[in-house]
Amino acid sequence: MRIGRSNTHDKKYEGNKAQHRVIVPLYIPHEEDYYKDSFKIFKACVLSLRKTTSAGTPISVIANGCSPTIHEKLLGLQNEGLIDELLLETEQLGKVNSLRRVIGASDEPYVTITDGDVMFLKNWDLEVAAVFKNFPRATAVSPVPVFKTFNQFTSNIWLENLWTGRVKFKTPGDPEGLEKFANSIGWSYLNDEQKNTILTISNGTSQAIVGCSHFCTTYKREALLFSPQEPSEFLLSGNSEGVYLDIPTIKNDGYRLSCFKNHAYHLGNTWESWMDTELEL
């Protein structure tokens, strides 16, 4: 039996006033072996987001196939105000398929998709926004410049700018950041070419790095509308990120760029002492 009337009847949805949302897909099936530090690293990720991201930016976390213990910990973080939107999927959907559920329901014009093992640095989102402003053709911008992304889905940049002098190989703005990224994926060092040379694009007054990775990237949401409508057949990698995240950004002739200097760290799956220091800054 229904008694009375809900006060939401005929009330209009006012919409979300935010311009930017951060989405973090998460898969931690247990806390042993490869995953023993994973939740600590993920918590550092959301803590750094709260400390460094502009006020009013919602943070969405999609847990797919995580253990019940991890679900409880995530609910705790949400109660602490570190997570705005939390989706707990008991089935392992995979990175791209879980992202599709949140992106489709979001209306912010900019969406950052980041792995849960990234530590964000002060003003990272402002630096990313500056690249979008300075290069209006940009549809995807990463706060982390990475060596040798200049030949990944960037042919339009090459064709349009190679003979104009706008595209040049230069000394990186943050060689230490490049080395930290290399270490985070298991490389012991970068050779001189990888460490001392990177492809840049200039508009005359500012510059950015040509190309971007997809472990941490901010997208114009409209560019992601070019993604396939059917689910990905892969849980991770395969061609999933290329087909659903990379190729759509260039289907409307957009540019894939990165900030000239490093504004976030990829942490990997093992906690290191320097991370404590960075998190306190």
Coordinates of C-alpha atoms in Angstrom, one line a residue:
M1 CA 0.0 0.0 0.0
R2 CA 1.3 3.5 -0.9
I3 CA 0.4 6.4 1.4
G4 CA 1.2 9.9 0.4
R5 CA 3.2 11.2 -2.5
S6 CA 6.9 11.4 -3.1
N7 CA 8.3 14.9 -3.0
T8 CA 10.3 14.2 -6.1
H9 CA 7.3 13.9 -8.3
D10 CA 7.5 16.3 -11.3
K11 CA 10.7 17.8 -9.9
K12 CA 13.2 18.5 -12.7
Y13 CA 16.8 17.1 -12.6
E14 CA 19.1 20.1 -12.2
G15 CA 22.1 18.4 -13.7
N16 CA 25.7 18.2 -12.6
K17 CA 27.5 21.5 -12.7
A18 CA 31.0 20.0 -12.8
Q19 CA 33.1 20.3 -16.0
H20 CA 35.3 17.3 -15.2
R21 CA 35.0 13.8 -13.7
V22 CA 37.7 11.3 -12.8
I23 CA 36.9 7.6 -13.3
V24 CA 39.1 4.9 -11.8
P25 CA 38.4 1.2 -12.8
L26 CA 39.7 -1.1 -10.2
Y27 CA 40.5 -4.8 -10.1
I28 CA 41.9 -6.3 -6.8
P29 CA 40.8 -9.9 -6.5
H30 CA 42.8 -10.5 -3.3
E31 CA 45.8 -9.0 -1.4
E32 CA 48.5 -11.5 -1.9
D33 CA 51.5 -11.9 -4.2
Y34 CA 51.1 -9.4 -7.2
Y35 CA 48.3 -7.6 -5.4
K36 CA 49.8 -7.4 -1.9
D37 CA 50.3 -3.6 -2.1
S38 CA 47.5 -2.8 -4.5
F39 CA 45.0 -1.3 -2.1
K40 CA 47.6 0.8 -0.4
I41 CA 48.6 2.1 -3.8
F42 CA 45.0 2.7 -4.8
K43 CA 44.3 4.6 -1.6
A44 CA 47.3 6.8 -2.4
C45 CA 45.7 7.4 -5.8
V46 CA 42.4 8.7 -4.4
L47 CA 44.1 10.6 -1.6
S48 CA 46.3 12.4 -4.1
L49 CA 43.3 13.1 -6.3
R50 CA 41.5 14.8 -3.4
K51 CA 44.6 16.8 -2.4
T52 CA 45.4 18.0 -5.9
T53 CA 42.2 18.2 -8.0
S54 CA 40.1 21.3 -8.3
A55 CA 37.2 21.4 -5.8
G56 CA 33.9 20.0 -7.1
T57 CA 35.5 17.4 -9.4
P58 CA 33.6 14.1 -8.8
I59 CA 35.6 10.9 -8.5
S60 CA 34.0 7.6 -9.7
V61 CA 35.4 4.2 -8.8
I62 CA 34.2 1.0 -10.6
A63 CA 35.3 -2.1 -8.8
N64 CA 34.8 -5.1 -11.0
G65 CA 35.6 -8.6 -9.7
C66 CA 37.2 -7.3 -6.5
S67 CA 37.1 -9.4 -3.3
P68 CA 34.4 -8.7 -0.6
T69 CA 37.2 -7.4 1.7
I70 CA 38.1 -4.8 -0.9
H71 CA 34.5 -3.9 -1.3
E72 CA 34.3 -3.2 2.4
K73 CA 37.4 -1.0 2.3
L74 CA 36.0 0.9 -0.7
L75 CA 32.8 1.6 1.2
G76 CA 35.0 3.0 4.0
L77 CA 36.8 5.3 1.6
Q78 CA 33.4 6.5 0.3
N79 CA 32.2 7.2 3.9
E80 CA 35.4 9.2 4.4
G81 CA 34.4 11.4 1.4
L82 CA 37.3 10.2 -0.8
I83 CA 35.0 8.7 -3.4
D84 CA 31.8 10.3 -4.8
E85 CA 30.4 7.5 -6.9
L86 CA 31.2 3.8 -6.2
L87 CA 30.0 0.9 -8.3
L88 CA 30.6 -2.6 -6.9
E89 CA 30.4 -5.2 -9.6
T90 CA 30.8 -8.8 -8.4
E91 CA 31.5 -10.0 -11.9
Q92 CA 34.8 -9.2 -13.6
L93 CA 33.8 -7.0 -16.5
G94 CA 37.2 -5.9 -17.6
K95 CA 38.6 -2.4 -17.7
V96 CA 36.8 -1.1 -20.8
N97 CA 33.5 -2.7 -20.1
S98 CA 33.4 -1.2 -16.6
L99 CA 34.3 2.2 -17.9
R100 CA 31.5 2.2 -20.5
R101 CA 28.9 2.0 -17.7
V102 CA 30.1 5.2 -16.1
I103 CA 31.0 7.2 -19.2
G104 CA 27.6 6.6 -20.6
A105 CA 25.9 8.0 -17.5
S106 CA 28.2 11.0 -17.1
D107 CA 27.5 14.4 -18.6
E108 CA 30.8 16.3 -17.8
P109 CA 32.5 17.6 -20.9
Y110 CA 35.9 16.3 -19.7
V111 CA 36.6 12.8 -18.3
T112 CA 39.8 11.6 -16.9
I113 CA 40.3 7.8 -17.0
T114 CA 43.1 6.6 -14.8
D115 CA 44.4 3.4 -13.5
G116 CA 44.3 3.0 -9.7
D117 CA 48.1 3.0 -9.4
V118 CA 48.7 6.7 -10.3
M119 CA 49.7 9.4 -7.8
F120 CA 48.7 12.9 -8.9
L121 CA 50.7 16.0 -8.3
K122 CA 49.6 19.5 -7.4
N123 CA 47.7 21.4 -10.2
W124 CA 47.8 18.4 -12.6
D125 CA 44.3 19.1 -13.8
L126 CA 45.0 22.8 -14.4
E127 CA 48.1 21.8 -16.5
V128 CA 46.0 19.4 -18.5
A129 CA 43.3 22.1 -19.0
A130 CA 46.0 24.5 -20.2
V131 CA 47.0 22.0 -23.0
F132 CA 43.3 21.7 -24.1
K133 CA 43.1 25.5 -24.2
N134 CA 46.4 26.1 -26.0
F135 CA 45.7 23.3 -28.5
P136 CA 42.0 23.3 -29.3
R137 CA 42.3 20.3 -31.6
A138 CA 43.4 18.1 -28.6
T139 CA 40.8 15.4 -27.7
A140 CA 43.1 13.5 -25.3
V141 CA 45.7 14.9 -22.9
S142 CA 47.8 13.0 -20.4
P143 CA 49.5 14.7 -17.4
V144 CA 52.3 12.2 -17.8
P145 CA 54.7 12.5 -20.8
V146 CA 56.0 9.1 -21.9
F147 CA 58.8 8.4 -24.3
K148 CA 58.0 7.2 -27.8
T149 CA 54.3 7.9 -27.9
F150 CA 54.9 10.1 -30.9
N151 CA 54.1 7.3 -33.3
Q152 CA 50.9 6.0 -31.7
F153 CA 47.7 7.3 -33.3
T154 CA 49.4 10.6 -34.1
S155 CA 49.7 10.5 -37.9
N156 CA 47.4 13.5 -38.3
I157 CA 49.7 15.6 -36.2
W158 CA 52.7 14.6 -38.3
L159 CA 51.0 15.2 -41.6
E160 CA 49.6 18.6 -40.7
N161 CA 52.7 20.0 -38.8
L162 CA 55.9 18.3 -40.0
W163 CA 56.7 21.0 -42.5
T164 CA 55.5 24.0 -40.5
G165 CA 58.2 23.9 -37.8
R166 CA 55.6 23.4 -35.1
V167 CA 56.7 19.8 -34.5
K168 CA 60.3 19.3 -33.2
F169 CA 62.3 16.8 -31.2
K170 CA 63.5 18.6 -28.0
T171 CA 65.1 17.9 -24.6
P172 CA 62.3 16.7 -22.3
G173 CA 61.0 19.1 -19.7
D174 CA 61.2 16.5 -16.9
P175 CA 63.8 13.7 -17.6
E176 CA 63.5 12.5 -14.0
G177 CA 59.7 11.9 -14.5
L178 CA 60.5 9.9 -17.7
E179 CA 62.9 7.7 -15.7
K180 CA 60.4 7.2 -12.9
F181 CA 57.8 6.0 -15.3
A182 CA 60.3 3.6 -16.9
N183 CA 61.1 2.2 -13.4
S184 CA 57.4 1.8 -12.6
I185 CA 57.0 -0.6 -15.6
G186 CA 60.0 -2.7 -14.6
W187 CA 62.7 -1.0 -16.7
S188 CA 66.0 -0.4 -14.8
Y189 CA 67.0 2.6 -16.9
L190 CA 66.3 4.7 -20.1
N191 CA 68.9 4.9 -22.8
D192 CA 70.2 8.4 -23.8
E193 CA 67.8 8.6 -26.8
Q194 CA 64.7 7.8 -24.7
K195 CA 65.8 10.1 -21.8
N196 CA 67.1 13.1 -23.7
T197 CA 64.8 13.5 -26.7
I198 CA 61.1 13.8 -27.0
L199 CA 58.7 15.1 -29.8
T200 CA 57.0 18.4 -29.0
I201 CA 54.4 20.5 -30.7
S202 CA 54.3 24.3 -30.3
N203 CA 51.7 26.9 -31.0
G204 CA 54.2 29.7 -30.8
T205 CA 53.8 30.5 -27.1
S206 CA 53.4 27.1 -25.4
Q207 CA 54.3 23.5 -26.1
A208 CA 53.1 20.0 -25.4
I209 CA 54.3 16.5 -26.1
V210 CA 53.0 14.6 -29.1
G211 CA 51.1 11.5 -28.2
C212 CA 49.8 10.1 -24.9
S213 CA 49.5 6.8 -23.1
H214 CA 46.1 5.5 -21.9
F215 CA 46.9 4.6 -18.3
C216 CA 46.1 8.2 -17.2
T217 CA 44.4 10.5 -19.7
T218 CA 41.8 13.2 -19.8
Y219 CA 39.4 13.0 -22.7
K220 CA 36.9 15.3 -24.3
R221 CA 33.8 13.3 -23.6
E222 CA 32.4 14.0 -27.1
A223 CA 35.4 12.2 -28.6
L224 CA 34.5 9.0 -26.7
L225 CA 31.1 9.0 -28.5
F226 CA 32.9 7.4 -31.4
S227 CA 33.7 4.3 -29.4
P228 CA 32.0 1.0 -30.4
Q229 CA 28.6 0.4 -28.9
E230 CA 29.1 -3.4 -28.3
P231 CA 31.1 -4.7 -25.2
S232 CA 34.8 -5.4 -25.5
E233 CA 35.8 -9.1 -25.7
F234 CA 38.9 -8.5 -23.6
L235 CA 39.1 -8.1 -19.9
L236 CA 42.4 -6.1 -20.3
S237 CA 44.7 -5.1 -23.1
G238 CA 44.1 -7.1 -26.3
N239 CA 42.9 -4.4 -28.7
S240 CA 40.4 -3.0 -26.1
E241 CA 42.0 0.2 -25.1
G242 CA 43.1 1.0 -28.7
V243 CA 39.6 0.4 -30.1
Y244 CA 37.6 2.0 -27.3
L245 CA 39.9 4.8 -26.0
D246 CA 42.6 5.6 -28.5
I247 CA 41.1 5.4 -32.0
P248 CA 37.9 7.3 -31.1
T249 CA 39.9 10.4 -30.2
I250 CA 41.3 10.7 -33.7
K251 CA 38.1 9.8 -35.6
N252 CA 37.2 13.4 -35.6
D253 CA 40.8 14.4 -36.4
G254 CA 41.7 15.2 -32.8
Y255 CA 45.2 15.5 -31.4
R256 CA 46.6 13.1 -28.7
L257 CA 49.0 15.1 -26.5
S258 CA 50.7 15.1 -23.1
C259 CA 51.8 17.9 -20.8
F260 CA 55.4 19.1 -21.4
K261 CA 56.3 18.4 -17.8
N262 CA 55.3 15.5 -15.6
H263 CA 52.3 16.0 -13.3
A264 CA 51.6 12.4 -12.0
Y265 CA 53.5 9.3 -11.2
H266 CA 52.7 5.7 -12.3
L267 CA 53.4 3.6 -9.2
G268 CA 53.1 0.1 -10.4
N269 CA 52.2 -2.7 -8.0
T270 CA 54.9 -2.3 -5.3
W271 CA 55.0 0.4 -2.7
E272 CA 58.3 2.2 -2.4
S273 CA 59.6 4.6 0.3
W274 CA 59.7 7.7 -1.9
M275 CA 55.9 7.4 -2.4
D276 CA 55.4 8.3 1.3
T277 CA 57.3 11.5 0.8
E278 CA 55.4 12.5 -2.3
L279 CA 52.1 11.8 -0.8
E280 CA 52.8 14.2 2.1
L281 CA 53.7 17.1 -0.2

